[in-house]
Tab-separated table of C-alpha atoms in Angstrom:
chain	number	residue	atom	x	y	z
K	1	MET	CA	-11.955	21.888	-9.849
K	2	SER	CA	-11.029	24.163	-7.221
K	3	LYS	CA	-14.529	23.744	-5.595
K	4	ARG	CA	-14.327	20.316	-5.508
K	5	SER	CA	-14.572	18.474	-2.346
K	6	TYR	CA	-11.629	16.041	-1.512
K	7	LEU	CA	-14.144	13.391	-0.954
K	8	ASP	CA	-15.085	13.647	-4.523
K	9	LEU	CA	-12.870	11.132	-6.240
K	10	SER	CA	-15.114	11.195	-9.268
K	11	GLU	CA	-13.999	11.758	-12.827
K	12	ILE	CA	-13.173	15.280	-14.159
K	13	ASP	CA	-15.571	16.204	-16.755
K	14	LEU	CA	-14.610	18.904	-19.071
K	15	PRO	CA	-16.442	19.448	-22.472
K	16	ASN	CA	-14.489	20.510	-25.103
K	17	VAL	CA	-11.080	19.402	-24.077
K	18	PRO	CA	-7.815	20.023	-26.610
K	19	THR	CA	-6.146	17.088	-28.031
K	20	GLU	CA	-3.568	18.139	-26.407
K	21	VAL	CA	-4.961	18.400	-22.930
K	22	MET	CA	-6.721	15.085	-23.229
K	23	ILE	CA	-3.955	12.727	-22.237
K	24	LEU	CA	-3.305	14.545	-18.957
K	25	VAL	CA	-7.041	14.261	-18.111
K	26	ASN	CA	-7.417	10.927	-19.040
K	27	SER	CA	-4.312	9.814	-16.719
K	28	VAL	CA	-5.918	12.076	-13.871
K	29	ASN	CA	-8.993	10.662	-14.482
K	30	SER	CA	-7.387	6.794	-14.187
K	31	LEU	CA	-5.653	7.846	-11.170
K	32	MET	CA	-9.115	8.838	-9.401
K	33	ARG	CA	-10.475	5.697	-10.376
K	34	GLN	CA	-7.557	3.735	-8.474
K	35	LEU	CA	-7.461	6.065	-5.722
K	36	GLU	CA	-11.041	5.665	-5.343
K	37	GLY	CA	-10.577	1.666	-5.460
K	38	VAL	CA	-8.083	1.550	-2.800
K	39	LEU	CA	-10.285	3.932	-0.497
K	40	ASN	CA	-13.267	1.749	-0.816
K	41	THR	CA	-11.335	-1.559	-0.121
K	42	GLN	CA	-9.929	0.217	3.194
K	43	ASN	CA	-13.392	1.522	4.091
K	44	ARG	CA	-14.423	-1.712	4.029
K	45	PHE	CA	-11.959	-3.693	5.332
K	46	ILE	CA	-12.037	-1.253	8.534
K	47	ALA	CA	-15.937	-1.898	8.685
K	48	ASP	CA	-15.407	-5.625	8.396
K	49	ALA	CA	-12.263	-6.054	10.860
K	50	ALA	CA	-14.713	-3.546	13.324
K	51	HIS	CA	-17.549	-6.323	13.271
K	52	GLN	CA	-15.288	-9.055	13.658
K	53	LEU	CA	-13.643	-7.729	16.834
K	54	ARG	CA	-16.581	-6.466	18.610
K	55	THR	CA	-18.174	-9.988	19.228
K	56	PRO	CA	-15.362	-11.534	20.631
K	57	LEU	CA	-14.596	-8.996	22.738
K	58	ALA	CA	-17.999	-8.311	24.124
K	59	GLY	CA	-17.911	-12.196	24.802
K	60	ALA	CA	-14.262	-12.132	26.604
K	61	GLN	CA	-15.794	-9.031	28.746
K	62	ALA	CA	-19.177	-10.544	29.813
K	63	GLN	CA	-17.369	-13.751	30.779
K	64	LEU	CA	-14.784	-11.766	32.768
K	65	GLU	CA	-17.398	-10.282	34.677
K	66	LEU	CA	-18.784	-13.680	35.503
K	67	ALA	CA	-15.663	-14.746	36.797
K	68	LEU	CA	-14.781	-11.506	39.096
K	69	SER	CA	-18.475	-12.193	40.550
K	70	GLU	CA	-18.023	-15.829	40.552
K	71	THR	CA	-17.251	-17.178	44.555
K	72	ASN	CA	-17.225	-20.934	43.879
K	73	PRO	CA	-13.395	-22.101	42.961
K	74	GLU	CA	-14.264	-24.755	40.441
K	75	GLN	CA	-16.462	-22.179	38.464
K	76	HIS	CA	-14.209	-19.215	38.930
K	77	GLN	CA	-11.742	-21.585	37.081
K	78	GLN	CA	-13.709	-22.549	34.410
K	79	LEU	CA	-14.742	-19.305	33.263
K	80	LEU	CA	-11.249	-18.057	33.555
K	81	GLY	CA	-10.390	-20.751	30.858
K	82	SER	CA	-13.180	-19.677	28.715
K	83	VAL	CA	-11.679	-15.871	28.975
K	84	ASN	CA	-8.484	-17.086	28.019
K	85	GLU	CA	-9.916	-19.127	25.009
K	86	SER	CA	-12.018	-16.286	23.926
K	87	LEU	CA	-8.938	-14.187	24.521
K	88	GLU	CA	-6.594	-16.697	21.928
K	89	ARG	CA	-9.694	-16.663	19.254
K	90	LEU	CA	-9.260	-12.808	19.598
K	91	SER	CA	-5.729	-12.933	19.053
K	92	HIS	CA	-5.918	-15.362	16.339
K	93	THR	CA	-8.708	-12.929	14.175
K	94	ILE	CA	-6.333	-9.858	14.854
K	95	SER	CA	-3.155	-11.599	13.105
K	96	GLN	CA	-5.034	-12.438	10.339
K	97	LEU	CA	-6.694	-9.165	10.027
K	98	LEU	CA	-3.395	-7.558	10.020
K	99	SER	CA	-2.116	-10.586	7.404
K	100	LEU	CA	-4.887	-9.702	5.213
K	101	ALA	CA	-4.609	-6.015	5.357
K	102	ARG	CA	-0.826	-6.364	4.646
K	103	ASN	CA	-1.463	-8.618	1.524
K	104	GLN	CA	-4.299	-7.013	-0.333
K	105	ARG	CA	-3.333	-6.156	-3.729
K	106	GLU	CA	-4.667	-2.669	-3.227
K	107	ALA	CA	-2.160	-2.305	-0.429
K	108	VAL	CA	1.178	-3.514	-1.603
K	109	GLN	CA	2.968	-0.943	-3.819
K	110	HIS	CA	6.198	-3.292	-4.067
K	111	VAL	CA	6.875	-6.773	-3.507
K	112	THR	CA	10.517	-7.943	-3.507
K	113	LEU	CA	10.672	-11.369	-5.387
K	114	THR	CA	13.578	-13.612	-5.112
K	115	PRO	CA	14.823	-16.609	-5.274
K	116	VAL	CA	13.333	-19.220	-2.493
K	117	ASP	CA	13.001	-22.948	-2.002
K	118	LEU	CA	9.249	-23.839	-1.411
K	119	ILE	CA	10.379	-27.416	0.283
K	120	GLU	CA	12.327	-25.674	2.787
K	121	LEU	CA	9.435	-22.895	3.325
K	122	ALA	CA	6.905	-25.493	3.543
K	123	GLN	CA	8.910	-27.894	6.056
K	124	ASP	CA	9.937	-25.290	8.461
K	125	VAL	CA	6.122	-24.098	8.393
K	126	THR	CA	4.952	-27.670	9.006
K	127	THR	CA	7.412	-28.443	11.619
K	128	ASN	CA	6.332	-25.065	13.547
K	129	MET	CA	2.766	-26.099	13.534
K	130	VAL	CA	3.513	-29.652	14.815
K	131	PRO	CA	2.749	-28.656	18.343
K	132	ALA	CA	-0.830	-27.408	17.250
K	133	ALA	CA	-1.348	-30.443	15.439
K	134	ILE	CA	-0.576	-32.803	18.374
K	135	LYS	CA	-2.829	-30.640	20.848
K	136	LYS	CA	-5.539	-31.273	18.154
K	137	ARG	CA	-4.471	-35.086	17.827
K	138	ILE	CA	-4.018	-34.580	14.087
K	139	ASP	CA	-1.193	-36.199	12.573
K	140	LEU	CA	0.528	-33.522	10.408
K	141	GLY	CA	3.091	-34.719	8.118
K	142	PHE	CA	5.170	-33.355	5.083
K	143	GLU	CA	6.408	-35.034	1.508
K	144	SER	CA	7.553	-34.013	-1.517
K	145	THR	CA	8.823	-35.878	-4.967
K	146	THR	CA	11.902	-33.568	-4.949
K	147	ASP	CA	14.628	-32.260	-2.857
K	148	HIS	CA	14.371	-28.801	-3.972
K	149	ALA	CA	11.424	-26.506	-5.702
K	150	MET	CA	12.759	-23.602	-6.570
K	151	VAL	CA	10.266	-20.254	-7.121
K	152	ILE	CA	10.497	-16.365	-7.501
K	153	GLY	CA	8.410	-15.022	-4.555
K	154	ASP	CA	8.265	-13.237	-0.758
K	155	ALA	CA	9.460	-15.643	1.803
K	156	ARG	CA	7.621	-14.395	4.396
K	157	ARG	CA	4.325	-14.082	2.538
K	158	LEU	CA	4.873	-17.478	0.933
K	159	LYS	CA	4.937	-18.580	4.874
K	160	GLU	CA	1.767	-16.774	5.548
K	161	MET	CA	0.292	-18.433	2.616
K	162	ILE	CA	1.313	-22.266	3.950
K	163	TYR	CA	0.501	-21.103	7.209
K	164	ASN	CA	-2.984	-20.284	6.908
K	165	LEU	CA	-3.501	-23.457	4.553
K	166	ILE	CA	-2.281	-25.572	7.595
K	167	ASP	CA	-4.132	-23.378	9.983
K	168	THR	CA	-7.371	-24.099	8.118
K	169	ALA	CA	-6.706	-27.515	7.513
K	170	LEU	CA	-6.200	-28.396	11.006
K	171	LEU	CA	-9.508	-26.295	12.144
K	172	TYR	CA	-11.847	-28.294	10.180
K	173	THR	CA	-9.837	-31.559	10.126
K	174	PRO	CA	-11.863	-33.816	13.535
K	175	ALA	CA	-9.296	-35.490	16.590
K	176	LYS	CA	-7.323	-38.550	15.012
K	177	GLY	CA	-7.433	-37.145	11.506
K	178	LYS	CA	-5.128	-36.578	9.261
K	179	VAL	CA	-3.413	-33.263	7.022
K	180	THR	CA	-0.629	-33.815	4.435
K	181	VAL	CA	1.299	-30.956	2.960
K	182	SER	CA	3.275	-31.835	-0.150
K	183	VAL	CA	5.153	-30.056	-2.685
K	184	LYS	CA	5.689	-31.667	-6.070
K	185	ARG	CA	6.258	-30.858	-10.089
K	186	GLU	CA	3.538	-31.567	-12.324
K	187	THR	CA	3.997	-30.584	-15.950
K	188	GLY	CA	6.626	-27.961	-15.402
K	189	GLU	CA	4.583	-26.324	-12.720
K	190	ILE	CA	5.444	-26.693	-8.967
K	191	VAL	CA	2.239	-27.341	-6.729
K	192	LEU	CA	2.025	-26.958	-3.098
K	193	SER	CA	-0.593	-29.134	-1.580
K	194	VAL	CA	-2.313	-29.199	1.745
K	195	GLU	CA	-4.629	-32.115	2.044
K	196	ASP	CA	-7.220	-33.319	4.864
K	197	ASN	CA	-9.437	-36.400	5.608
K	198	GLY	CA	-11.654	-34.007	7.285
K	199	PRO	CA	-15.670	-33.081	6.297
K	200	GLY	CA	-14.771	-31.222	3.218
K	201	ILE	CA	-16.716	-28.629	1.926
K	202	PRO	CA	-20.093	-28.448	0.131
K	203	LYS	CA	-19.786	-27.919	-3.879
K	204	ASP	CA	-21.851	-25.137	-3.734
K	205	GLU	CA	-19.147	-23.277	-0.574
K	206	LYS	CA	-16.221	-24.124	-2.530
K	207	GLU	CA	-15.910	-20.708	-4.502
K	208	LYS	CA	-17.107	-18.473	-1.508
K	209	VAL	CA	-14.608	-19.981	0.839
K	210	PHE	CA	-12.146	-17.490	-0.414
K	211	GLU	CA	-14.016	-14.774	0.454
K	212	ARG	CA	-13.734	-12.851	3.080
K	213	PHE	CA	-15.132	-13.658	6.758
K	214	HIS	CA	-17.117	-16.375	4.788
K	215	ARG	CA	-17.543	-19.358	6.956
K	216	VAL	CA	-18.565	-22.708	6.300
K	217	MET	CA	-21.936	-23.896	8.339
K	218	GLY	CA	-22.768	-26.805	10.437
K	219	THR	CA	-19.010	-27.639	10.826
K	220	GLY	CA	-19.269	-26.434	14.576
K	221	THR	CA	-15.677	-24.499	14.227
K	222	ASP	CA	-14.996	-21.287	15.588
K	223	GLY	CA	-12.815	-19.530	12.315
K	224	SER	CA	-12.658	-16.473	11.467
K	225	GLY	CA	-13.360	-16.728	7.888
K	226	LEU	CA	-9.759	-14.995	6.839
K	227	GLY	CA	-7.329	-18.091	6.104
K	228	LEU	CA	-8.318	-18.746	2.716
K	229	ALA	CA	-8.870	-15.359	1.712
K	230	ILE	CA	-4.988	-14.295	2.597
K	231	VAL	CA	-4.417	-17.572	0.887
K	232	LYS	CA	-5.784	-16.075	-2.306
K	233	GLU	CA	-4.241	-12.625	-1.741
K	234	ILE	CA	-0.652	-13.933	-1.320
K	235	ALA	CA	-1.365	-16.436	-4.314
K	236	GLN	CA	-2.099	-13.887	-6.559
K	237	LEU	CA	0.764	-11.221	-5.468
K	238	HIS	CA	2.894	-14.099	-6.861
K	239	GLN	CA	0.926	-14.632	-9.747
K	240	ALA	CA	-0.191	-17.961	-8.650
K	241	VAL	CA	-3.350	-20.389	-9.056
K	242	VAL	CA	-5.125	-21.608	-6.025
K	243	GLU	CA	-7.917	-23.927	-6.215
K	244	ILE	CA	-9.501	-26.870	-4.629
K	245	VAL	CA	-9.053	-30.444	-6.172
K	246	ASP	CA	-11.949	-32.717	-5.975
K	247	GLU	CA	-11.035	-36.419	-5.115
K	248	PRO	CA	-14.117	-38.373	-5.676
K	249	LYS	CA	-13.337	-41.541	-3.818
K	250	GLN	CA	-11.932	-39.654	-1.124
K	251	LYS	CA	-13.157	-37.539	1.528
K	252	GLY	CA	-12.003	-34.436	3.201
K	253	LEU	CA	-10.413	-31.327	1.519
K	254	ASN	CA	-7.504	-30.661	-1.339
K	255	ILE	CA	-6.388	-27.059	-1.846
K	256	GLN	CA	-3.562	-26.823	-3.918
K	257	VAL	CA	-1.390	-23.652	-5.044
K	258	SER	CA	0.389	-23.832	-8.537
């Protein structure tokens, strides 16, 4: 053991270990497995983050260089507008990466859960996102079948979850579309729903959309592929279930957290 590298997290293999010591060896091996899982997750996240940030940074830099060499005032202004859009997307991606890192189960050591009103949280987030909806000419609304919906949770993280659900819906819903946030009680459960009348998701994509950096092809949008991954992580921290509900007679997407 004294010659083992600090990078070697493989289990301890000691032959003929006395029974009295076996409990300790098994505990150390269990700790090694957990630590290896955390480090692997961290390394994978760092590699993914570097890949996600490199492309928009390079694009913004190239656009800025073109703007600096442009003498036509109209073209100069147009290029600066493109730089601003690239930086907004980059800022959004960084914010989501930080949110994902903060809410990974492997990284969360302790979550303080207290009684919170899910209706109040959902109303606050929906109201704050109305300007973004107006900018995209989308009708964003909130409805509830009850006055209060108390759950045990972390208010800040639940707000992040609701924000990412609405943000994803606004991203994929076309102009003049509709996004509805609702909270209701169903068979003893409190259900948060974000429904839109956008293009929806193909059947073979429905499980993949909760994976990190997965983007639905053919939508023409510039999402980071992190929004629903964050939703899943936060839902799991609260022992909640997140799913896509099929509504055959309606187009669009309905994501529910129970």
